[in-house]
């Protein structure tokens, strides 16, 4: 499968714990995006990488959230000291340029 | 503040019906409008529109953009149960890489 791959698919964690998600984009895509989606809402933009550079961040990305793309390939999104409000689907997408983005299956996070 | 509004939020039809989904937007520095289909998890890309009045078609689906009136429609003809999904409209802005999404229209096609 050459689509966008995310791991894990599901994560249940206790409030206050740290979690990390991974995204592997389509191999020739230099742009990578993270979005968050809650029930009944459309995806909300979190952050954008072009190669290894993080070029855009949403105000939604509080200081408990950090994202990296160390070698311009895969990316990680870490949430520290999770809160119940962080429960959501975290979607990763990639694209070859300013064109359509292709999404992964998402990581569903439940904070209990 | 940028806004993308989709209507209706929910729609139930019978197989064979034709449906029209609406998306209106208010964004600064509009660049493109995209439609996605979301069944279970990943939104899958349908269309990207950048120019007014040019219809894009793919099988039974078609879409058109009106940049003067700031809206787009997605038409699905001869609906099938496999068309049941949430249809998301998103707008891309110049000077930013983010897409601004609407809440989606949940389409249910009954046999």
PDB file of C-alpha atoms in Angstrom:
ATOM      1  CA  UNK A   1       0.000   0.000   0.000  1.00  0.00           C
ATOM      2  CA  UNK A   2       1.477   3.326  -1.019  1.00  0.00           C
ATOM      3  CA  UNK A   3      -0.989   5.601   0.769  1.00  0.00           C
ATOM      4  CA  UNK A   4      -0.494   7.664   3.909  1.00  0.00           C
ATOM      5  CA  UNK A   5       0.061   5.373   6.875  1.00  0.00           C
ATOM      6  CA  UNK A   6      -0.649   6.239  10.518  1.00  0.00           C
ATOM      7  CA  UNK A   7       0.217   4.359  13.653  1.00  0.00           C
ATOM      8  CA  UNK A   8      -1.361   3.438  15.988  1.00  0.00           C
ATOM      9  CA  UNK A   9      -4.928   3.324  14.700  1.00  0.00           C
ATOM     10  CA  UNK A  10      -6.364   3.545  18.196  1.00  0.00           C
ATOM     11  CA  UNK A  11      -4.904   4.788  21.480  1.00  0.00           C
ATOM     12  CA  UNK A  12      -6.524   4.844  24.902  1.00  0.00           C
ATOM     13  CA  UNK A  13      -4.599   6.715  27.550  1.00  0.00           C
ATOM     14  CA  UNK A  14      -5.117   8.031  31.031  1.00  0.00           C
ATOM     15  CA  UNK A  15      -5.369  11.741  31.610  1.00  0.00           C
ATOM     16  CA  UNK A  16      -1.959  13.230  32.242  1.00  0.00           C
ATOM     17  CA  UNK A  17      -0.022  10.684  30.194  1.00  0.00           C
ATOM     18  CA  UNK A  18       2.013  11.555  27.101  1.00  0.00           C
ATOM     19  CA  UNK A  19       1.201  10.021  23.724  1.00  0.00           C
ATOM     20  CA  UNK A  20       3.003   9.989  20.392  1.00  0.00           C
ATOM     21  CA  UNK A  21       1.570   9.269  16.963  1.00  0.00           C
ATOM     22  CA  UNK A  22       3.441   8.496  13.762  1.00  0.00           C
ATOM     23  CA  UNK A  23       2.635   9.348  10.164  1.00  0.00           C
ATOM     24  CA  UNK A  24       4.361   7.986   7.065  1.00  0.00           C
ATOM     25  CA  UNK A  25       3.392  10.079   4.030  1.00  0.00           C
ATOM     26  CA  UNK A  26       3.278   8.994   0.406  1.00  0.00           C
ATOM     27  CA  UNK A  27       6.950   8.670  -0.496  1.00  0.00           C
ATOM     28  CA  UNK A  28       7.268  11.361  -3.168  1.00  0.00           C
ATOM     29  CA  UNK A  29       5.228  13.929  -1.201  1.00  0.00           C
ATOM     30  CA  UNK A  30       7.248  16.721   0.371  1.00  0.00           C
ATOM     31  CA  UNK A  31       4.312  18.342   2.188  1.00  0.00           C
ATOM     32  CA  UNK A  32       2.811  16.870   5.348  1.00  0.00           C
ATOM     33  CA  UNK A  33      -0.129  18.076   7.408  1.00  0.00           C
ATOM     34  CA  UNK A  34      -1.717  17.198  10.745  1.00  0.00           C
ATOM     35  CA  UNK A  35      -5.412  17.749  11.389  1.00  0.00           C
ATOM     36  CA  UNK A  36      -7.694  16.966  14.322  1.00  0.00           C
ATOM     37  CA  UNK A  37     -11.317  15.905  13.916  1.00  0.00           C
ATOM     38  CA  UNK A  38     -13.958  15.599  16.623  1.00  0.00           C
ATOM     39  CA  UNK A  39     -17.355  13.986  16.247  1.00  0.00           C
ATOM     40  CA  UNK A  40     -19.684  15.887  13.954  1.00  0.00           C
ATOM     41  CA  UNK A  41     -17.026  18.371  12.892  1.00  0.00           C
ATOM     42  CA  UNK A  42     -14.785  18.736   9.898  1.00  0.00           C
ATOM     43  CA  UNK A  43     -11.033  18.328  10.297  1.00  0.00           C
ATOM     44  CA  UNK A  44      -9.222  21.284  11.922  1.00  0.00           C
ATOM     45  CA  UNK A  45      -5.719  22.197  10.805  1.00  0.00           C
ATOM     46  CA  UNK A  46      -2.931  21.738  13.342  1.00  0.00           C
ATOM     47  CA  UNK A  47       0.385  22.078  11.529  1.00  0.00           C
ATOM     48  CA  UNK A  48       2.211  21.820   8.181  1.00  0.00           C
ATOM     49  CA  UNK A  49       5.687  20.680   7.150  1.00  0.00           C
ATOM     50  CA  UNK A  50       7.487  21.210   3.894  1.00  0.00           C
ATOM     51  CA  UNK A  51      10.279  18.652   3.919  1.00  0.00           C
ATOM     52  CA  UNK A  52      11.683  18.859   7.464  1.00  0.00           C
ATOM     53  CA  UNK A  53      10.683  22.465   8.099  1.00  0.00           C
ATOM     54  CA  UNK A  54       7.579  23.185  10.167  1.00  0.00           C
ATOM     55  CA  UNK A  55       6.230  26.208   8.315  1.00  0.00           C
ATOM     56  CA  UNK A  56       2.781  26.737   9.765  1.00  0.00           C
ATOM     57  CA  UNK A  57       1.141  26.074  13.123  1.00  0.00           C
ATOM     58  CA  UNK A  58      -2.433  26.637  14.249  1.00  0.00           C
ATOM     59  CA  UNK A  59      -3.305  28.419  17.458  1.00  0.00           C
ATOM     60  CA  UNK A  60      -4.983  25.099  18.342  1.00  0.00           C
ATOM     61  CA  UNK A  61      -1.502  23.648  18.762  1.00  0.00           C
ATOM     62  CA  UNK A  62      -0.956  24.500  22.415  1.00  0.00           C
ATOM     63  CA  UNK A  63       2.399  24.139  24.113  1.00  0.00           C
ATOM     64  CA  UNK A  64       1.434  20.585  25.083  1.00  0.00           C
ATOM     65  CA  UNK A  65       1.524  19.613  21.410  1.00  0.00           C
ATOM     66  CA  UNK A  66       4.693  19.192  19.403  1.00  0.00           C
ATOM     67  CA  UNK A  67       5.289  17.823  15.931  1.00  0.00           C
ATOM     68  CA  UNK A  68       8.476  16.851  14.153  1.00  0.00           C
ATOM     69  CA  UNK A  69       9.543  15.644  10.777  1.00  0.00           C
ATOM     70  CA  UNK A  70      13.243  15.035  11.365  1.00  0.00           C
ATOM     71  CA  UNK A  71      14.419  13.863   7.944  1.00  0.00           C
ATOM     72  CA  UNK A  72      11.609  15.144   5.797  1.00  0.00           C
ATOM     73  CA  UNK A  73      10.011  11.708   5.642  1.00  0.00           C
ATOM     74  CA  UNK A  74       7.853  10.424   8.518  1.00  0.00           C
ATOM     75  CA  UNK A  75       6.411  12.740  11.145  1.00  0.00           C
ATOM     76  CA  UNK A  76       5.476  12.395  14.799  1.00  0.00           C
ATOM     77  CA  UNK A  77       2.880  14.282  16.811  1.00  0.00           C
ATOM     78  CA  UNK A  78       3.305  14.241  20.572  1.00  0.00           C
ATOM     79  CA  UNK A  79       0.741  15.354  23.122  1.00  0.00           C
ATOM     80  CA  UNK A  80       2.030  15.874  26.647  1.00  0.00           C
ATOM     81  CA  UNK A  81      -0.106  15.743  29.804  1.00  0.00           C
ATOM     82  CA  UNK A  82      -3.186  14.646  27.877  1.00  0.00           C
ATOM     83  CA  UNK A  83      -6.583  16.066  28.795  1.00  0.00           C
ATOM     84  CA  UNK A  84     -10.039  14.688  28.065  1.00  0.00           C
ATOM     85  CA  UNK A  85     -10.544  17.462  25.526  1.00  0.00           C
ATOM     86  CA  UNK A  86      -7.728  15.980  23.470  1.00  0.00           C
ATOM     87  CA  UNK A  87      -9.915  12.979  22.611  1.00  0.00           C
ATOM     88  CA  UNK A  88     -10.318  13.126  18.845  1.00  0.00           C
ATOM     89  CA  UNK A  89      -9.254  11.581  15.558  1.00  0.00           C
ATOM     90  CA  UNK A  90      -5.813  12.809  14.523  1.00  0.00           C
ATOM     91  CA  UNK A  91      -5.432  12.799  10.757  1.00  0.00           C
ATOM     92  CA  UNK A  92      -2.252  13.092   8.766  1.00  0.00           C
ATOM     93  CA  UNK A  93      -2.196  14.093   5.114  1.00  0.00           C
ATOM     94  CA  UNK A  94       0.460  14.598   2.461  1.00  0.00           C
ATOM     95  CA  UNK A  95       0.730  16.249  -0.915  1.00  0.00           C
ATOM     96  CA  UNK A  96       3.219  16.870  -3.697  1.00  0.00           C
ATOM     97  CA  UNK A  97       2.586  20.603  -3.873  1.00  0.00           C
ATOM     98  CA  UNK A  98      -0.222  23.093  -3.367  1.00  0.00           C
ATOM     99  CA  UNK A  99      -2.724  20.606  -4.700  1.00  0.00           C
ATOM    100  CA  UNK A 100      -5.040  18.040  -3.200  1.00  0.00           C
ATOM    101  CA  UNK A 101      -3.916  16.411   0.035  1.00  0.00           C
ATOM    102  CA  UNK A 102      -4.269  12.670   0.607  1.00  0.00           C
ATOM    103  CA  UNK A 103      -5.282  11.594   4.087  1.00  0.00           C
ATOM    104  CA  UNK A 104      -4.318   8.626   6.207  1.00  0.00           C
ATOM    105  CA  UNK A 105      -6.750   6.474   8.185  1.00  0.00           C
ATOM    106  CA  UNK A 106      -6.179   8.494  11.328  1.00  0.00           C
ATOM    107  CA  UNK A 107      -5.331   7.720  14.945  1.00  0.00           C
ATOM    108  CA  UNK A 108      -8.313   7.752  17.280  1.00  0.00           C
ATOM    109  CA  UNK A 109      -7.264   8.999  20.717  1.00  0.00           C
ATOM    110  CA  UNK A 110      -9.421   8.428  23.778  1.00  0.00           C
ATOM    111  CA  UNK A 111      -8.339  10.067  27.027  1.00  0.00           C
ATOM    112  CA  UNK A 112      -9.973   8.525  30.094  1.00  0.00           C
TER     113      UNK A 112
ATOM    114  CA  UNK B   1     -12.728  34.667  10.589  1.00  0.00           C
ATOM    115  CA  UNK B   2     -12.722  32.102   7.770  1.00  0.00           C
ATOM    116  CA  UNK B   3     -15.957  30.156   7.426  1.00  0.00           C
ATOM    117  CA  UNK B   4     -17.098  27.192   5.355  1.00  0.00           C
ATOM    118  CA  UNK B   5     -20.766  26.272   5.729  1.00  0.00           C
ATOM    119  CA  UNK B   6     -22.269  23.124   4.308  1.00  0.00           C
ATOM    120  CA  UNK B   7     -25.942  22.349   3.866  1.00  0.00           C
ATOM    121  CA  UNK B   8     -27.856  20.315   4.547  1.00  0.00           C
ATOM    122  CA  UNK B   9     -26.021  18.759   7.505  1.00  0.00           C
ATOM    123  CA  UNK B  10     -27.866  15.507   6.964  1.00  0.00           C
ATOM    124  CA  UNK B  11     -29.785  13.993   4.079  1.00  0.00           C
ATOM    125  CA  UNK B  12     -31.608  10.674   3.624  1.00  0.00           C
ATOM    126  CA  UNK B  13     -32.554   9.536   0.124  1.00  0.00           C
ATOM    127  CA  UNK B  14     -33.507   6.378  -1.739  1.00  0.00           C
ATOM    128  CA  UNK B  15     -31.307   4.618  -4.234  1.00  0.00           C
ATOM    129  CA  UNK B  16     -31.631   6.190  -7.643  1.00  0.00           C
ATOM    130  CA  UNK B  17     -32.342   9.693  -6.352  1.00  0.00           C
ATOM    131  CA  UNK B  18     -30.239  12.685  -7.366  1.00  0.00           C
ATOM    132  CA  UNK B  19     -28.798  14.836  -4.601  1.00  0.00           C
ATOM    133  CA  UNK B  20     -27.220  18.278  -4.458  1.00  0.00           C
ATOM    134  CA  UNK B  21     -24.908  19.203  -1.623  1.00  0.00           C
ATOM    135  CA  UNK B  22     -24.066  22.834  -0.944  1.00  0.00           C
ATOM    136  CA  UNK B  23     -20.964  24.573   0.302  1.00  0.00           C
ATOM    137  CA  UNK B  24     -20.662  28.309   0.877  1.00  0.00           C
ATOM    138  CA  UNK B  25     -17.533  30.036   2.079  1.00  0.00           C
ATOM    139  CA  UNK B  26     -16.140  33.271   3.415  1.00  0.00           C
ATOM    140  CA  UNK B  27     -12.370  33.227   3.403  1.00  0.00           C
ATOM    141  CA  UNK B  28      -9.709  35.782   2.721  1.00  0.00           C
ATOM    142  CA  UNK B  29      -7.445  35.149  -0.255  1.00  0.00           C
ATOM    143  CA  UNK B  30      -9.336  32.175  -1.712  1.00  0.00           C
ATOM    144  CA  UNK B  31      -7.187  29.745  -3.703  1.00  0.00           C
ATOM    145  CA  UNK B  32      -9.167  26.527  -4.207  1.00  0.00           C
ATOM    146  CA  UNK B  33     -12.182  24.521  -3.067  1.00  0.00           C
ATOM    147  CA  UNK B  34     -11.976  20.793  -2.500  1.00  0.00           C
ATOM    148  CA  UNK B  35     -14.535  18.061  -1.933  1.00  0.00           C
ATOM    149  CA  UNK B  36     -13.768  14.924   0.075  1.00  0.00           C
ATOM    150  CA  UNK B  37     -15.787  11.795   0.869  1.00  0.00           C
ATOM    151  CA  UNK B  38     -15.380  10.353   4.371  1.00  0.00           C
ATOM    152  CA  UNK B  39     -16.832   6.914   4.962  1.00  0.00           C
ATOM    153  CA  UNK B  40     -15.208   5.526   8.085  1.00  0.00           C
ATOM    154  CA  UNK B  41     -11.851   7.086   8.668  1.00  0.00           C
ATOM    155  CA  UNK B  42      -9.785   8.770   5.974  1.00  0.00           C
ATOM    156  CA  UNK B  43     -11.327  11.510   3.841  1.00  0.00           C
ATOM    157  CA  UNK B  44     -10.805  10.551   0.200  1.00  0.00           C
ATOM    158  CA  UNK B  45     -10.289  13.233  -2.408  1.00  0.00           C
ATOM    159  CA  UNK B  46     -13.048  13.859  -4.964  1.00  0.00           C
ATOM    160  CA  UNK B  47     -12.501  17.203  -6.711  1.00  0.00           C
ATOM    161  CA  UNK B  48     -10.477  20.374  -6.582  1.00  0.00           C
ATOM    162  CA  UNK B  49     -11.987  23.516  -8.116  1.00  0.00           C
ATOM    163  CA  UNK B  50     -10.179  26.751  -8.759  1.00  0.00           C
ATOM    164  CA  UNK B  51     -12.100  28.425 -11.586  1.00  0.00           C
ATOM    165  CA  UNK B  52     -15.707  29.545 -11.707  1.00  0.00           C
ATOM    166  CA  UNK B  53     -18.173  27.875 -14.004  1.00  0.00           C
ATOM    167  CA  UNK B  54     -16.068  24.884 -15.011  1.00  0.00           C
ATOM    168  CA  UNK B  55     -17.776  21.646 -14.090  1.00  0.00           C
ATOM    169  CA  UNK B  56     -15.660  18.751 -12.919  1.00  0.00           C
ATOM    170  CA  UNK B  57     -17.082  15.268 -13.414  1.00  0.00           C
ATOM    171  CA  UNK B  58     -16.209  11.815 -12.245  1.00  0.00           C
ATOM    172  CA  UNK B  59     -18.766   9.160 -13.074  1.00  0.00           C
ATOM    173  CA  UNK B  60     -22.023  10.034 -11.324  1.00  0.00           C
ATOM    174  CA  UNK B  61     -20.432  12.866  -9.341  1.00  0.00           C
ATOM    175  CA  UNK B  62     -19.976  16.411 -10.572  1.00  0.00           C
ATOM    176  CA  UNK B  63     -19.125  19.722  -8.986  1.00  0.00           C
ATOM    177  CA  UNK B  64     -19.011  23.376  -9.928  1.00  0.00           C
ATOM    178  CA  UNK B  65     -17.720  26.533  -8.286  1.00  0.00           C
ATOM    179  CA  UNK B  66     -19.154  30.063  -8.310  1.00  0.00           C
ATOM    180  CA  UNK B  67     -16.465  32.466  -7.096  1.00  0.00           C
ATOM    181  CA  UNK B  68     -18.722  35.475  -7.429  1.00  0.00           C
ATOM    182  CA  UNK B  69     -21.414  34.074  -5.138  1.00  0.00           C
ATOM    183  CA  UNK B  70     -18.864  32.167  -3.031  1.00  0.00           C
ATOM    184  CA  UNK B  71     -20.339  28.697  -3.201  1.00  0.00           C
ATOM    185  CA  UNK B  72     -19.961  25.277  -4.724  1.00  0.00           C
ATOM    186  CA  UNK B  73     -22.309  22.369  -5.278  1.00  0.00           C
ATOM    187  CA  UNK B  74     -21.661  18.662  -5.454  1.00  0.00           C
ATOM    188  CA  UNK B  75     -24.169  16.631  -7.440  1.00  0.00           C
ATOM    189  CA  UNK B  76     -24.588  12.898  -7.230  1.00  0.00           C
ATOM    190  CA  UNK B  77     -26.923  11.302  -9.762  1.00  0.00           C
ATOM    191  CA  UNK B  78     -28.495   7.828  -9.543  1.00  0.00           C
ATOM    192  CA  UNK B  79     -27.338   7.427  -5.941  1.00  0.00           C
ATOM    193  CA  UNK B  80     -26.266   4.025  -4.642  1.00  0.00           C
ATOM    194  CA  UNK B  81     -25.979   2.704  -1.093  1.00  0.00           C
ATOM    195  CA  UNK B  82     -22.204   2.929  -1.478  1.00  0.00           C
ATOM    196  CA  UNK B  83     -22.533   6.707  -1.737  1.00  0.00           C
ATOM    197  CA  UNK B  84     -23.525   6.820   1.932  1.00  0.00           C
ATOM    198  CA  UNK B  85     -20.840   8.885   3.646  1.00  0.00           C
ATOM    199  CA  UNK B  86     -20.016  12.299   5.017  1.00  0.00           C
ATOM    200  CA  UNK B  87     -19.110  14.725   2.249  1.00  0.00           C
ATOM    201  CA  UNK B  88     -16.651  17.405   3.313  1.00  0.00           C
ATOM    202  CA  UNK B  89     -16.029  20.719   1.619  1.00  0.00           C
ATOM    203  CA  UNK B  90     -12.715  22.481   2.255  1.00  0.00           C
ATOM    204  CA  UNK B  91     -11.225  25.756   1.107  1.00  0.00           C
ATOM    205  CA  UNK B  92      -7.549  26.440   0.512  1.00  0.00           C
ATOM    206  CA  UNK B  93      -6.158  29.926   1.014  1.00  0.00           C
ATOM    207  CA  UNK B  94      -3.300  31.737  -0.629  1.00  0.00           C
ATOM    208  CA  UNK B  95      -0.404  32.380   1.696  1.00  0.00           C
ATOM    209  CA  UNK B  96      -1.330  29.404   3.876  1.00  0.00           C
ATOM    210  CA  UNK B  97      -1.174  25.672   3.479  1.00  0.00           C
ATOM    211  CA  UNK B  98      -4.139  24.873   5.662  1.00  0.00           C
ATOM    212  CA  UNK B  99      -7.510  23.730   4.430  1.00  0.00           C
ATOM    213  CA  UNK B 100     -10.553  25.156   6.192  1.00  0.00           C
ATOM    214  CA  UNK B 101     -13.228  22.477   6.372  1.00  0.00           C
ATOM    215  CA  UNK B 102     -16.976  22.658   6.773  1.00  0.00           C
ATOM    216  CA  UNK B 103     -18.791  20.329   9.169  1.00  0.00           C
ATOM    217  CA  UNK B 104     -19.810  18.032   6.348  1.00  0.00           C
ATOM    218  CA  UNK B 105     -23.071  16.682   4.967  1.00  0.00           C
ATOM    219  CA  UNK B 106     -23.998  13.192   6.129  1.00  0.00           C
ATOM    220  CA  UNK B 107     -25.654  11.407   3.213  1.00  0.00           C
ATOM    221  CA  UNK B 108     -27.574   8.190   3.789  1.00  0.00           C
ATOM    222  CA  UNK B 109     -28.782   6.279   0.736  1.00  0.00           C
ATOM    223  CA  UNK B 110     -31.385   3.646   1.555  1.00  0.00           C
ATOM    224  CA  UNK B 111     -32.048   0.667  -0.746  1.00  0.00           C
TER     225      UNK B 111
END
